[in-house]
Amino acid sequence: MHRKMSEELTILLMLPSLLLVSGRQEAPLQVNGLLNQSVSFQHHVQRVPLKRVVWELEHHGDTFKLAEYKDFNLIIQNSRFANRLEASDGGTTLRIRDLRMEDSDVYKLLITLRNADIKTVYFNLTVYEPVPLPDIKTEGVINSKTWCNFTLHCSVPSNVSSGSLSWLYRYKGAGYQHYTGRSTVEISLHNRADNMELLCLVQNPGDKKNQSVYVHDICHYPMLIVTDNTRWIKQYVILPILVLLILILVLIKIYI
Ligand SMILES: *[C@@H]1O[C@H](CO)[C@@H](O)[C@H](O)[C@H]1NC(C)=O
Ligand SMILES: *[C@@H]1O[C@H](CO)[C@@H](O)[C@H](O)[C@H]1NC(C)=O
Ligand SMILES: *[C@@H]1O[C@H](CO)[C@@H](O)[C@H](O)[C@H]1NC(C)=O
Ligand SMILES: *[C@@H]1O[C@H](CO)[C@@H](O)[C@H](O)[C@H]1NC(C)=O
Ligand SMILES: *[C@@H]1O[C@H](CO)[C@@H](O)[C@H](O)[C@H]1NC(C)=O
């Protein structure tokens, strides 16, 4: 689909008139939007003089006029879209603001060229609801000298429409790797001191949200106990010595 468009564009640059005849597009361009956000219908804009630019809406086989671009102005002809449409690139790019679920439809761009040829581009808009923020629960942490085993459970509130869930992981400085599409994962780490991030991702084609946990916050490796040792030294060795020194100084002051 994309390659076809760029091939057409190349042809356009060499033989403009050829494209204008054959530039009909069959399958609509897929556009995903998010509720209350905005979306733009964009395509390869032709740098040719345009006579007329009209936007239409196709709903259950019927065609409705949406807007017309005239004298550098977009005239909105459908009250449902009042104050929600903006045009650019000579009217050939349309932006819809404050998206509603019912805006999911097929949109049609009709460009009439100077030579009266009409080029049509279809856009299939699907508006999605935002996905909820996933929640991670850590269970059954078993820490031994060489192993750290635990279970992670990722969930989303059941009363909101959600997308698909997946687990990704990465080590410090590396990219994310796909792990699994299951919501519950059992992790067994052997002698692993690197800090690993485990990320639960919830997404639909319009939105995505994630939550992470870090292995160092779950597992206690011998390396981390070293830090505890220094705290232990501070508390039980350095502090008493300081107190003793102060006591000696005070005693010296009293007796001299
Ligand atoms: C979308 O906007 C409407 C009206 O402003 C508001 O009631 C609703 O909560 C919003 N929904 C989301 C998911 O942002
Ligand atoms: C528009 O997109 C939706 C969601 O992907 C799909 O279900 C529908 O069949 C598409 N319609 C057309 C006319 O391509
Ligand atoms: C889902 O349920 C929770 C509590 O059970 C409630 O606070 C929240 O508003 C609900 N969300 C929706 C979208 O109904
Ligand atoms: C952790 O899991 C591994 C692999 O499942 C197992 O061999 C090992 O005994 C487990 N360690 C502990 C401390 O339970
Ligand atoms: C996770 O969410 C944060 C903040 O919302 C975002 O910056 C980050 O790109 C997301 N990560 C992934 C892998 O989607």
Short mmCIF file of C-alpha atoms in Angstrom, two decimals, residues 53-55 65-78 81-82 85-87 91 94:
data_model
loop_
_atom_site.label_atom_id
_atom_site.label_comp_id
_atom_site.label_asym_id
_atom_site.label_seq_id
_atom_site.Cartn_x
_atom_site.Cartn_y
_atom_site.Cartn_z
CA VAL A 53 -11.27 20.66 -2.77
CA VAL A 54 -14.24 18.92 -1.14
CA TRP A 55 -14.39 16.64 1.91
CA LYS A 65 -20.96 16.80 2.55
CA LEU A 66 -18.48 17.71 5.24
CA ALA A 67 -16.58 20.79 4.09
CA GLU A 68 -15.30 22.67 1.09
CA TYR A 69 -12.08 24.64 0.80
CA LYS A 70 -12.67 27.92 -1.06
CA ASP A 71 -10.69 31.16 -1.23
CA PHE A 72 -8.22 29.99 1.46
CA ASN A 73 -11.13 29.18 3.79
CA LEU A 74 -12.64 25.94 5.00
CA ILE A 75 -16.42 26.11 4.91
CA ILE A 76 -17.87 23.50 7.25
CA GLN A 77 -21.13 22.11 5.92
CA ASN A 78 -21.97 19.65 8.71
CA PHE A 81 -18.18 19.15 12.97
CA ALA A 82 -18.72 22.86 13.75
CA LEU A 85 -12.23 21.11 11.53
CA GLU A 86 -9.05 22.78 10.28
CA ALA A 87 -7.51 22.62 6.83
CA GLY A 91 -7.43 22.19 1.91
CA LEU A 94 -7.92 17.94 7.16
#
